[in-house]
Amino acid sequence: MTQPYGNLPLTFEQNLGQTAAVVQFLSHGSGYSFFFTPTELVIELRRTTGGTRTKQVETVDSLVVKTRFLGANPHAAIRGHHRLPGVSNYLIGNDAKSWRTGIANYAQVEYDSIYPGIDLVYYGNQRQLEYDFTVAPGSDPRAIRFAMSGADAITIDASGNLIMKAAGSELTHHAPIAYQTIGGTKRSVAARYRLGTGNQIGFEVGEYDHGRPLVIDPVFSYSTYIGGSGDDVPYWSDIDAQGNLYIAGATASVDFPVDPPMDILQRNLKGGLDAFVTKLNPTGSAIVYSTYLGGKANDRALGISVAGNGSAYVVGLTRSSDFPTTNKAIQPKFAGGGRDGFVTALDPSGSKLVYSTYLGGSGDDQAWIGPTHSDGTIWVIGLTSSTDFPVTSGAFQTASAGGFDCFVTKIDPLGTQIIFSSYVGGGGDDNCIDGTVDAQGHALLTGSTSSTNFPTTAGAFQRAYGGGATDAVVVKVALDGSSLVYSTYLGGSGDEDVSDGRFDDSGNAYVPGVTSSLDFPTTPGALQSRFAGGPEDGYLTVLNPTGSGLLYSTYFGGSGDDAMGGVRPDACGNVYFVGVTNSTDLPTSKDALQSSYGGGKSDAFVGHLELRGSHLLYSSYFGGSGDDGADGQGVNLDGFGNLYVVGSTTSTDLFVTPNAFQRVEAGGQDGFAFKLSFPPCR
């Protein structure tokens, strides 16, 4: 299973109150929203400067194009056809009465008798919106007329394509194809656009059998506007025991554009982003559900963890004062500052809140990750500038040390009580962006710091700041949060950052990231003991259970810019890893899926490393001609040797499998998900 995916790309859902009442059906995904009203198709296309989990954007260029059907039946019945297995859930705002759940997804939207004897059907064709006018016997195709607004100019080119020029881009309605089905065979009928005054458009068709139905089939391509910068961003992922893949991130809201059509709008994304969770089936061929969370301002899901019963625990940041919370929430109200963290537990259907709460103080707060334990507790890891962040008595650090500090908060299974909560930080800026929980219930925090007085423990591997702008930090927290089992810097004289952090079954901590240090600590016999060049190399470090020494540490990179992303240790003492690179000389294995660099500004990579012998069991690029990366957004390993990876891509030629939910990039910045099968660990 390999797929680029846009959130519900070109699938259609009935409007049951999730957007303006005039809209009957809608479709939305990475960089686009389509709104179907009784007499208009309203298209909003969006492009941003891109965004990642750690580098988020707040503005978007938005183009609104309207197609109005002239003389059409305003009472035409509009229906969804070809029901898909997935549903959509909108938990937007703090009034449960306004939430909409279980909304069916369809592959087509049909207007019955939009003109006398003429039906209109819309359906998705990957990066294109395709629509068919079906003209019944005896009806007149010349009745079809529509006007377009929102473009600088509309012309018909030499190939018969209808070209809309707007905002420096060209949107194309491809030359129409017309046909009749006679005796089970499609027979072509000549057809072309007719452009009249006032941008009125119709069709001229050649000779055909008026006693049989006629189909006129244009195609609208919009990805030239979105380019490499749509607005769906997958930030994190997890899998359940059945192999379903859960993806969390941020997506544009489904607000109906009220601005008049114009070339381009520079919009602030205030209120324009909602958090989302999408569940894909084990084969990647269908969406099970997509759930949207948010309020009136921007909301982002930054981390997700799936419990054994299928409940999804989502954490992130919200700027909304009306983010959905539940009765008896730990913190039902926004605490102030520019943003608060949030913690939300979704039931297995994705349609109900088990619990939901803000988590923050009067400063800026956000939750990066929320690993769960088998006892139902969740450990929330993030950063805060609040001096009044909720902490518990007896915690390791009850006061902010200055700047941004890390925090770790343990919440009970019902989501109504904080078991313990503590700051972890020094006088500079500290940012713990990832972590996990071991079988006993110890939390691992990984991140970066500019603090020269970050709290470290006696006997730790590196107690002094190494230099540069930031060092990595690795922290293991005691069960009751009253102390640190260990805390250590990890870095050389340059800059270090962290992208993940995982325990193995023996309690060893696996820490990947990126470094510019020529003297980053490595171990004898490492796969790559020296910096390979370029601005930065990736690294992978394994700390022993006490944090007092390195079991293994290596650079990983080529002559370009490289970053190690997510890691997953297996039961044999080996480790799977993913990342992002623009090096053309990255080491690959003989059985690599892709042995050479694909192009663009970056490729993802995936590998399997045997630590004992420093041997690459597998290493491959994964990328097309655009920009691709798997820089910690999500990597998961099941018990059968299947590796699940989530990342982002702008490539239109990424390798995909035949049954993938989306086989062609939907335009803009898409997410991708792929599953690689390796021999089970023995």
XYZ file of C-alpha atoms in Angstrom:
682
model
C 0.000 0.000 0.000
C 1.458 3.311 -1.078
C -0.533 6.450 -1.595
C -0.417 10.207 -1.721
C -3.582 11.364 -0.048
C -5.402 14.658 0.299
C -7.974 14.802 3.050
C -11.102 13.366 1.383
C -9.934 14.451 -2.075
C -12.797 14.733 -4.527
C -15.253 12.807 -2.455
C -18.524 14.524 -1.771
C -20.632 14.949 1.334
C -24.066 16.396 1.905
C -24.205 19.662 3.802
C -25.957 18.908 7.078
C -24.961 22.161 8.736
C -21.173 22.040 8.521
C -21.157 25.043 6.171
C -23.536 27.739 4.853
C -27.144 26.662 4.296
C -27.129 27.578 0.585
C -24.647 24.763 -0.033
C -26.170 21.351 -0.794
C -22.980 19.285 -1.152
C -19.284 19.987 -0.668
C -15.875 18.465 -1.259
C -12.608 19.621 0.271
C -8.999 18.582 0.404
C -5.453 19.824 0.082
C -5.730 23.291 -1.416
C -9.320 23.194 -2.599
C -12.965 23.360 -1.530
C -15.931 22.833 -3.855
C -19.367 24.092 -2.816
C -22.411 22.929 -4.776
C -25.465 25.206 -4.544
C -28.740 24.892 -6.512
C -27.492 27.171 -9.304
C -23.737 27.572 -8.753
C -20.502 25.731 -8.277
C -18.241 27.795 -6.017
C -14.581 26.800 -6.042
C -12.043 28.068 -3.535
C -8.425 27.254 -4.359
C -5.751 27.909 -1.755
C -1.986 27.928 -1.712
C 0.347 28.604 1.175
C 4.086 28.873 1.566
C 3.946 25.365 2.986
C 4.074 24.209 6.557
C 5.446 21.506 8.802
C 4.774 20.323 12.322
C 7.394 22.682 13.730
C 7.180 25.491 11.148
C 3.557 26.511 10.817
C 2.074 29.117 8.489
C -0.760 31.530 9.172
C -1.516 33.024 5.745
C -2.865 31.641 2.508
C -3.519 32.908 -1.002
C -7.122 32.134 -1.876
C -8.759 32.264 -5.295
C -12.557 32.047 -5.576
C -14.116 31.056 -8.899
C -17.870 30.798 -9.438
C -19.702 28.947 -12.187
C -23.337 30.082 -12.439
C -25.784 28.052 -14.508
C -27.899 30.439 -16.563
C -31.561 29.642 -16.947
C -31.124 26.525 -14.829
C -33.820 24.901 -12.716
C -33.282 26.342 -9.208
C -35.281 23.460 -7.741
C -33.309 20.632 -9.322
C -32.916 17.712 -6.940
C -29.282 17.343 -5.857
C -28.259 13.893 -4.668
C -25.162 11.943 -3.756
C -24.482 8.723 -5.644
C -22.202 5.726 -5.103
C -21.886 5.734 -1.333
C -18.327 5.320 -0.097
C -17.433 3.485 3.138
C -16.119 6.557 4.965
C -17.923 9.182 7.040
C -17.118 12.740 8.122
C -17.530 14.166 11.618
C -17.457 17.874 12.485
C -16.903 18.623 16.168
C -16.551 22.367 15.713
C -17.197 24.832 18.528
C -18.185 24.236 22.129
C -21.914 23.767 21.489
C -22.580 20.055 20.992
C -25.875 20.859 19.280
C -23.943 22.272 16.327
C -21.752 19.202 15.850
C -22.429 17.047 12.806
C -21.398 13.400 12.763
C -21.712 10.323 10.586
C -22.025 12.323 7.359
C -21.958 9.940 4.408
C -19.316 10.270 1.694
C -20.184 9.814 -1.971
C -18.232 9.417 -5.194
C -20.644 11.557 -7.241
C -23.059 14.470 -6.960
C -25.973 14.591 -9.415
C -28.290 17.459 -10.368
C -31.513 15.940 -11.744
C -33.056 17.961 -14.600
C -30.887 21.041 -14.139
C -32.167 21.903 -17.620
C -35.187 20.284 -19.296
C -34.184 16.699 -20.004
C -30.569 17.326 -18.952
C -28.856 15.958 -15.839
C -25.483 17.073 -14.454
C -23.105 14.754 -12.595
C -19.864 15.774 -10.828
C -17.240 13.256 -9.822
C -13.599 13.233 -8.810
C -10.783 12.252 -11.114
C -7.814 12.774 -8.797
C -6.386 16.242 -9.529
C -9.380 17.130 -11.658
C -13.071 17.777 -11.215
C -14.939 16.017 -13.972
C -18.560 16.707 -14.861
C -20.984 15.117 -17.305
C -24.069 16.639 -18.847
C -26.411 13.823 -19.911
C -28.865 15.020 -22.556
C -31.999 12.885 -22.812
C -33.446 11.977 -26.247
C -35.243 14.949 -27.735
C -33.647 17.509 -25.383
C -31.523 20.399 -26.620
C -27.853 20.655 -25.495
C -27.898 24.340 -26.477
C -29.914 24.962 -23.297
C -26.724 24.501 -21.279
C -25.273 27.924 -20.521
C -23.051 29.049 -17.697
C -21.081 32.136 -16.714
C -17.781 32.215 -14.851
C -16.532 34.928 -12.539
C -13.271 35.322 -10.694
C -10.886 35.301 -13.667
C -8.963 38.082 -15.410
C -9.692 36.623 -18.829
C -11.391 33.615 -20.390
C -10.280 32.336 -23.789
C -10.440 29.205 -25.909
C -7.043 27.961 -27.069
C -6.106 26.214 -30.310
C -6.793 22.797 -28.769
C -10.306 23.782 -27.780
C -9.541 24.112 -24.075
C -11.289 26.817 -22.081
C -8.556 28.795 -20.313
C -9.225 30.936 -17.245
C -6.365 33.281 -16.384
C -6.288 34.311 -12.745
C -3.638 35.287 -10.226
C -0.806 34.536 -12.616
C -2.026 31.000 -13.242
C -4.136 29.259 -15.836
C -7.084 27.090 -14.866
C -8.135 24.739 -17.627
C -11.484 23.317 -18.637
C -10.275 20.721 -21.112
C -11.951 20.479 -24.494
C -15.215 18.615 -23.998
C -15.600 15.012 -25.056
C -19.065 14.042 -26.248
C -20.313 10.560 -26.998
C -23.297 8.264 -27.289
C -23.377 4.638 -26.201
C -24.818 2.515 -28.986
C -24.802 -1.249 -28.807
C -22.480 -1.133 -25.812
C -19.897 0.939 -27.686
C -19.055 4.601 -27.117
C -19.304 6.595 -30.315
C -17.677 10.029 -30.363
C -19.663 13.143 -31.190
C -17.952 16.392 -32.180
C -18.217 19.015 -29.425
C -16.606 22.315 -28.522
C -17.072 25.272 -26.194
C -18.970 28.329 -27.359
C -17.820 31.581 -25.709
C -20.283 34.463 -25.784
C -20.517 37.949 -24.339
C -20.196 38.450 -20.608
C -18.133 35.272 -20.281
C -21.189 33.164 -21.097
C -20.226 29.652 -22.123
C -22.134 26.903 -23.854
C -21.528 23.901 -26.096
C -21.776 23.315 -29.797
C -22.168 19.680 -30.806
C -22.037 17.987 -34.186
C -24.421 15.519 -35.704
C -25.724 12.849 -33.340
C -28.700 10.510 -32.889
C -31.347 12.645 -31.177
C -33.219 9.486 -30.252
C -30.462 8.375 -27.875
C -28.872 9.990 -24.798
C -25.865 12.249 -25.392
C -23.087 12.737 -22.819
C -20.919 15.882 -22.805
C -17.881 15.364 -20.571
C -15.560 18.319 -19.749
C -12.748 18.150 -17.179
C -11.582 21.019 -14.931
C -7.903 20.999 -13.847
C -7.010 23.238 -10.929
C -3.673 21.948 -9.627
C -1.700 24.517 -11.652
C -2.909 27.159 -9.213
C -2.319 25.168 -6.039
C 1.148 24.171 -7.235
C 3.408 22.802 -4.529
C 1.727 24.403 -1.583
C -1.670 23.159 -0.562
C -2.881 23.451 2.974
C -3.444 19.935 4.314
C -0.544 19.051 6.581
C -0.189 15.607 8.213
C 1.693 16.044 11.479
C 1.646 12.623 13.151
C 0.304 9.086 12.840
C -0.327 5.858 14.708
C -1.696 2.393 13.945
C -4.071 0.103 15.811
C -3.842 -3.657 16.311
C -5.817 -4.297 13.117
C -3.437 -2.248 10.973
C -5.694 0.777 10.493
C -3.625 3.936 10.050
C -4.598 7.135 11.898
C -3.287 10.471 10.654
C -3.532 13.761 12.550
C -2.899 17.241 11.225
C -4.467 20.521 10.159
C -6.706 21.364 7.232
C -8.593 24.387 5.917
C -12.061 24.788 7.371
C -15.148 24.385 5.199
C -16.297 27.993 5.608
C -18.199 29.105 2.526
C -16.332 32.034 0.882
C -18.416 35.164 1.264
C -15.953 37.451 -0.520
C -16.831 38.362 -4.090
C -14.843 36.499 -6.751
C -11.551 38.196 -7.495
C -8.098 37.382 -8.719
C -6.551 36.612 -5.390
C -7.123 37.227 -1.709
C -4.291 37.326 0.822
C -6.081 35.797 3.757
C -5.001 35.428 7.317
C -5.738 31.881 8.342
C -7.351 33.021 11.574
C -10.293 30.693 11.826
C -9.198 29.021 8.620
C -7.647 25.841 10.034
C -9.189 22.939 11.898
C -7.493 19.941 13.431
C -8.281 16.673 11.695
C -7.973 12.945 12.296
C -8.313 10.553 9.356
C -8.520 6.782 9.773
C -7.500 4.654 6.759
C -8.257 0.955 6.449
C -5.350 -1.551 6.576
C -4.980 -1.726 2.791
C -5.038 2.048 2.328
C -7.896 1.703 -0.141
C -10.584 3.577 1.797
C -11.132 6.165 4.494
C -12.984 4.873 7.558
C -13.612 8.324 9.013
C -12.373 11.877 8.950
C -13.090 13.980 12.023
C -12.585 17.735 12.253
C -11.972 19.513 15.572
C -11.800 23.224 16.176
C -13.336 26.562 16.922
C -13.438 30.037 15.446
C -9.649 30.449 15.291
C -6.830 28.157 14.153
C -6.507 24.644 15.540
C -3.873 21.998 14.802
C -3.584 18.351 15.798
C 0.135 17.749 16.364
C 0.148 14.259 17.866
C -2.011 11.149 18.030
C -1.942 7.893 19.975
C -4.419 5.032 19.527
C -5.478 2.936 22.519
C -6.175 -0.789 22.424
C -9.932 -0.235 22.137
C -9.560 1.997 19.067
C -10.015 5.326 20.830
C -7.791 8.023 19.338
C -6.067 10.453 21.710
C -5.275 13.696 19.927
C -3.163 16.588 21.212
C -2.192 19.882 19.674
C -2.666 23.611 19.863
C -5.697 25.837 19.614
C -6.164 29.581 19.338
C -9.939 29.195 19.678
C -11.866 30.295 22.745
C -14.670 27.920 21.706
C -12.700 24.717 21.141
C -14.955 21.733 21.954
C -14.596 20.530 25.538
C -16.582 18.067 27.627
C -18.325 18.168 30.992
C -15.895 17.814 33.902
C -13.006 18.786 31.649
C -9.784 19.521 33.511
C -9.704 22.966 31.914
C -12.946 23.895 30.132
C -11.888 27.429 29.154
C -9.103 29.028 27.136
C -6.520 30.285 29.640
C -5.069 33.154 27.605
C -2.019 33.987 25.575
C -1.759 33.263 21.883
C -2.499 29.551 22.121
C -3.335 26.744 24.526
C -2.684 23.063 24.242
C -5.585 20.663 23.936
C -6.116 16.988 24.733
C -9.034 15.192 23.064
C -10.038 11.530 23.207
C -12.259 10.308 20.343
C -14.331 7.153 20.622
C -13.616 4.309 18.145
C -16.142 5.686 15.644
C -14.435 9.091 15.630
C -17.818 10.738 16.129
C -17.919 11.299 19.895
C -15.707 12.962 22.460
C -14.727 10.633 25.281
C -13.241 13.750 26.818
C -11.713 16.997 25.640
C -9.896 19.727 27.539
C -7.679 22.745 27.138
C -4.243 22.531 28.739
C -2.382 25.770 29.309
C -1.799 28.966 31.227
C -1.791 32.686 30.469
C 1.167 32.436 28.070
C 1.654 30.355 24.926
C 1.245 26.606 25.252
C 1.035 23.658 22.902
C 0.986 19.898 23.258
C 3.289 18.068 20.860
C 2.617 14.424 21.641
C 0.387 12.356 23.928
C 1.533 8.750 24.313
C -0.912 6.499 26.142
C -0.286 3.697 28.616
C -2.133 0.390 28.826
C -3.776 1.577 32.062
C -5.654 4.289 30.122
C -3.554 7.240 31.234
C -2.062 9.694 28.768
C 1.218 11.549 29.128
C 1.078 14.914 27.401
C 4.407 16.427 26.356
C 4.791 19.959 25.060
C 6.142 23.438 25.620
C 4.897 26.473 27.505
C 5.839 30.072 28.207
C 3.175 30.310 30.919
C 4.317 30.997 34.445
C 0.972 29.625 35.655
C 0.858 26.387 33.694
C -1.041 23.794 35.767
C 1.481 21.820 37.841
C 0.994 19.534 40.816
C 2.550 19.690 44.255
C 5.554 17.442 44.585
C 6.366 17.677 40.889
C 10.007 17.730 39.860
C 9.855 21.405 38.796
C 6.902 23.502 39.905
C 8.024 26.873 38.496
C 9.024 28.110 35.071
C 12.759 28.616 34.671
C 12.308 31.295 32.004
C 11.549 31.498 28.296
C 9.794 28.430 26.961
C 9.998 25.317 29.121
C 9.034 21.749 28.371
C 6.127 20.290 30.292
C 4.965 16.757 31.017
C 1.427 16.149 32.276
C -0.158 12.803 33.171
C -3.968 12.643 32.877
C -6.260 9.980 34.343
C -8.263 7.612 32.074
C -11.475 9.632 32.443
C -9.797 12.889 31.462
C -11.070 14.652 34.573
C -7.929 14.826 36.732
C -4.247 15.629 36.392
C -2.274 12.890 38.138
C 0.875 14.967 37.996
C 2.262 17.828 35.952
C 5.701 19.405 35.882
C 7.853 21.911 34.056
C 11.196 20.651 32.725
C 13.533 23.396 31.606
C 16.270 25.942 32.120
C 16.790 29.650 31.605
C 16.755 29.555 27.802
C 14.151 28.107 25.469
C 13.350 24.418 25.796
C 11.133 22.480 23.415
C 10.255 18.821 23.966
C 8.500 17.755 20.773
C 8.268 14.007 21.203
C 8.373 11.111 23.603
C 6.864 7.817 24.613
C 5.914 5.714 27.632
C 7.458 2.367 28.555
C 5.602 -0.687 29.873
C 6.183 0.373 33.484
C 4.832 3.879 32.899
C 8.006 5.974 32.674
C 7.817 8.835 30.200
C 10.599 9.647 27.763
C 10.899 13.289 26.649
C 13.079 14.313 23.709
C 13.650 17.792 22.384
C 16.076 20.655 22.048
C 17.273 23.439 24.309
C 19.258 26.642 24.279
C 19.525 26.514 28.080
C 23.003 26.088 29.479
C 21.397 25.199 32.822
C 18.896 22.602 31.619
C 18.371 20.168 34.518
C 20.606 17.111 34.171
C 21.132 14.222 36.560
C 24.205 12.819 38.272
C 25.944 10.245 36.105
C 24.188 11.352 32.925
C 26.055 10.849 29.652
C 26.503 14.589 28.955
C 25.882 17.086 31.739
C 27.281 20.195 30.024
C 25.886 22.119 27.079
C 27.823 21.193 23.943
C 27.607 24.512 22.097
C 25.868 26.013 19.107
C 22.357 27.440 19.144
C 20.709 24.297 20.543
C 21.557 20.890 21.952
C 19.318 17.857 22.012
C 17.993 16.737 25.396
C 16.768 13.316 26.510
C 14.788 12.977 29.743
C 13.265 9.953 31.512
C 10.663 10.859 34.132
C 9.952 8.905 37.319
C 6.589 7.170 37.661
C 5.184 9.776 40.042
C 6.747 12.797 38.323
C 8.619 13.823 41.448
C 12.073 13.252 39.970
C 13.986 12.492 36.809
C 15.367 8.990 36.327
C 17.906 10.619 34.058
C 18.347 13.771 32.023
C 21.159 14.469 29.598
C 22.268 16.803 26.872
C 23.179 15.264 23.530
C 25.252 17.386 21.196
C 28.508 18.763 19.905
C 29.779 22.252 19.179
C 27.184 22.889 16.443
C 23.387 22.762 16.445
C 21.246 19.735 17.245
C 17.543 19.067 17.063
C 15.385 16.009 17.754
C 12.570 14.488 15.711
C 11.478 11.425 17.715
C 12.145 9.336 20.804
C 11.386 5.666 21.501
C 12.099 2.988 24.116
C 12.815 -0.620 23.220
C 11.726 -3.525 25.416
C 14.973 -3.299 27.418
C 14.500 0.380 28.268
C 17.108 1.708 25.852
C 16.180 5.100 24.365
C 16.405 5.664 20.598
C 16.860 9.313 19.642
C 17.043 10.520 16.011
C 17.548 14.035 14.769
C 19.731 16.447 12.877
C 23.140 17.954 13.648
C 25.606 20.421 12.179
C 28.322 19.393 14.650
C 31.549 17.925 13.338
C 32.129 16.498 16.823
C 28.738 14.923 17.517
C 29.326 11.910 19.793
C 29.513 8.603 17.899
C 30.408 5.093 19.035
C 33.249 2.847 17.800
C 32.253 0.891 14.710
C 29.334 3.188 13.903
C 27.847 3.026 10.421
C 29.077 6.592 9.772
C 31.478 8.058 12.291
C 32.132 11.364 10.506
C 30.061 14.262 9.258
C 29.466 13.701 5.523
C 29.029 17.310 4.420
C 26.320 19.777 3.581
C 24.648 22.008 6.163
C 23.435 19.132 8.371
C 23.524 15.361 8.727
C 21.052 13.110 10.419
C 22.006 11.170 13.521
C 20.724 8.158 15.440
C 21.714 7.662 19.070
C 20.799 4.849 21.473
C 21.150 5.566 25.209
C 21.369 2.803 27.810
C 18.520 2.415 30.359
C 20.230 4.659 32.943
C 21.103 7.413 30.470
C 24.734 7.148 31.513
C 26.221 5.999 28.220
C 25.764 5.412 24.524
C 25.050 1.932 23.229
C 25.209 3.182 19.676
C 25.504 6.516 17.894
C 26.048 7.344 14.239
C 25.716 10.084 11.686
C 23.537 9.304 8.678
C 23.791 11.487 5.617
C 25.413 12.375 2.338
C 26.981 15.456 0.825
C 23.751 17.456 0.967
C 21.291 18.286 3.740
C 19.904 15.335 5.702
C 17.655 14.816 8.717
C 16.806 11.603 10.508
C 13.071 11.503 11.225
C 11.071 8.840 13.025
C 12.519 5.584 14.383
C 11.049 2.288 15.558
C 13.187 -0.390 17.226
C 12.247 -4.019 16.589
C 12.474 -6.971 18.967
C 15.801 -8.148 17.497
C 17.818 -5.094 18.441
C 17.562 -3.481 15.022
C 15.924 -0.167 14.205
C 13.774 1.143 11.362
C 14.170 4.795 10.443
C 12.817 7.406 8.030
C 13.896 10.920 7.162
C 14.385 13.590 4.535
C 17.393 14.386 2.342
C 18.595 16.279 -0.691
C 21.814 14.267 -0.887
C 22.254 12.367 -4.132
C 24.818 10.028 -2.548
C 22.882 8.619 0.399
C 23.808 4.969 1.037
C 21.179 2.559 -0.332
C 20.862 -1.229 -0.280
C 20.822 -3.560 -3.298
C 17.119 -4.296 -2.853
C 16.137 -0.626 -2.517
C 12.723 0.295 -3.858
C 14.398 3.442 -5.240
C 18.177 3.505 -5.416
C 18.654 7.059 -6.717
C 17.475 10.537 -5.812
C 14.084 11.345 -7.331
C 14.506 15.100 -7.782
C 13.031 18.282 -6.384
C 14.306 19.918 -3.228
C 14.109 16.755 -1.121
C 13.297 13.040 -1.035
C 12.152 10.906 1.830
C 14.258 7.922 2.813
C 13.552 4.730 4.737
C 15.978 2.239 6.237
C 16.548 -0.721 8.556
C 19.780 -0.798 10.557
C 21.365 -3.719 12.401
C 23.020 -2.054 15.367
C 25.285 -4.896 16.460
C 27.109 -5.019 13.154
C 26.423 -1.476 11.947
C 24.946 -3.059 8.842
C 22.262 -1.495 6.669
C 19.695 -4.232 6.193
C 17.703 -1.922 3.951
C 17.985 1.652 2.716
C 16.051 3.416 -0.026
C 15.052 6.819 -1.300
C 11.334 7.473 -1.590
C 10.445 10.446 -3.738
C 9.450 11.841 -7.092
C 10.322 14.941 -9.048
C 8.807 17.256 -6.421
C 9.565 17.765 -2.738
C 9.115 14.738 -0.478
C 9.912 14.061 3.151
C 9.202 11.882 6.156
C 10.750 14.049 8.819
C 9.157 12.594 11.940
C 5.510 13.053 10.952
C 4.897 9.427 11.681
C 6.416 5.990 11.444
C 4.904 2.870 12.967
C 5.827 -0.804 13.135
C 3.389 -3.649 13.742
C 4.184 -7.134 15.020
C 4.247 -8.654 11.545
C 7.153 -6.664 10.130
C 5.005 -4.046 8.412
C 6.368 -0.501 8.504
C 3.881 2.365 8.099
C 5.227 5.777 7.110
C 3.426 9.106 6.734
C 4.997 12.160 5.124
C 4.386 14.997 2.700
C 4.913 15.366 -1.041
C 4.446 17.747 -3.941
C 5.449 15.074 -6.478
C 2.970 14.043 -9.158
C 5.016 10.961 -10.052
C 5.364 9.307 -6.663
C 5.281 5.517 -6.792
C 1.816 4.232 -5.853
C 0.130 0.849 -5.712
C -2.906 -0.003 -7.862
C -5.486 -0.133 -5.056
C -4.361 3.003 -3.220
C -7.117 5.359 -2.097
C -5.574 8.163 -4.129
C -3.230 7.229 -6.965
C -2.447 10.739 -8.205
C -1.294 13.703 -6.164
C -4.290 15.940 -5.536
C -2.449 19.200 -6.079
C -0.434 21.252 -3.659
C 1.200 19.718 -0.639
C -0.273 16.246 -0.217
C 0.353 13.802 2.505
C 1.480 10.323 1.584
C 1.246 7.040 3.418
C 3.085 3.874 2.559
C 3.403 0.422 4.028
C 6.506 -1.716 3.531
C 6.598 -5.369 4.518
C 9.794 -6.810 5.987
C 10.433 -10.327 7.306
C 9.175 -10.533 10.908
C 11.838 -10.244 13.567
C 12.890 -13.634 14.945
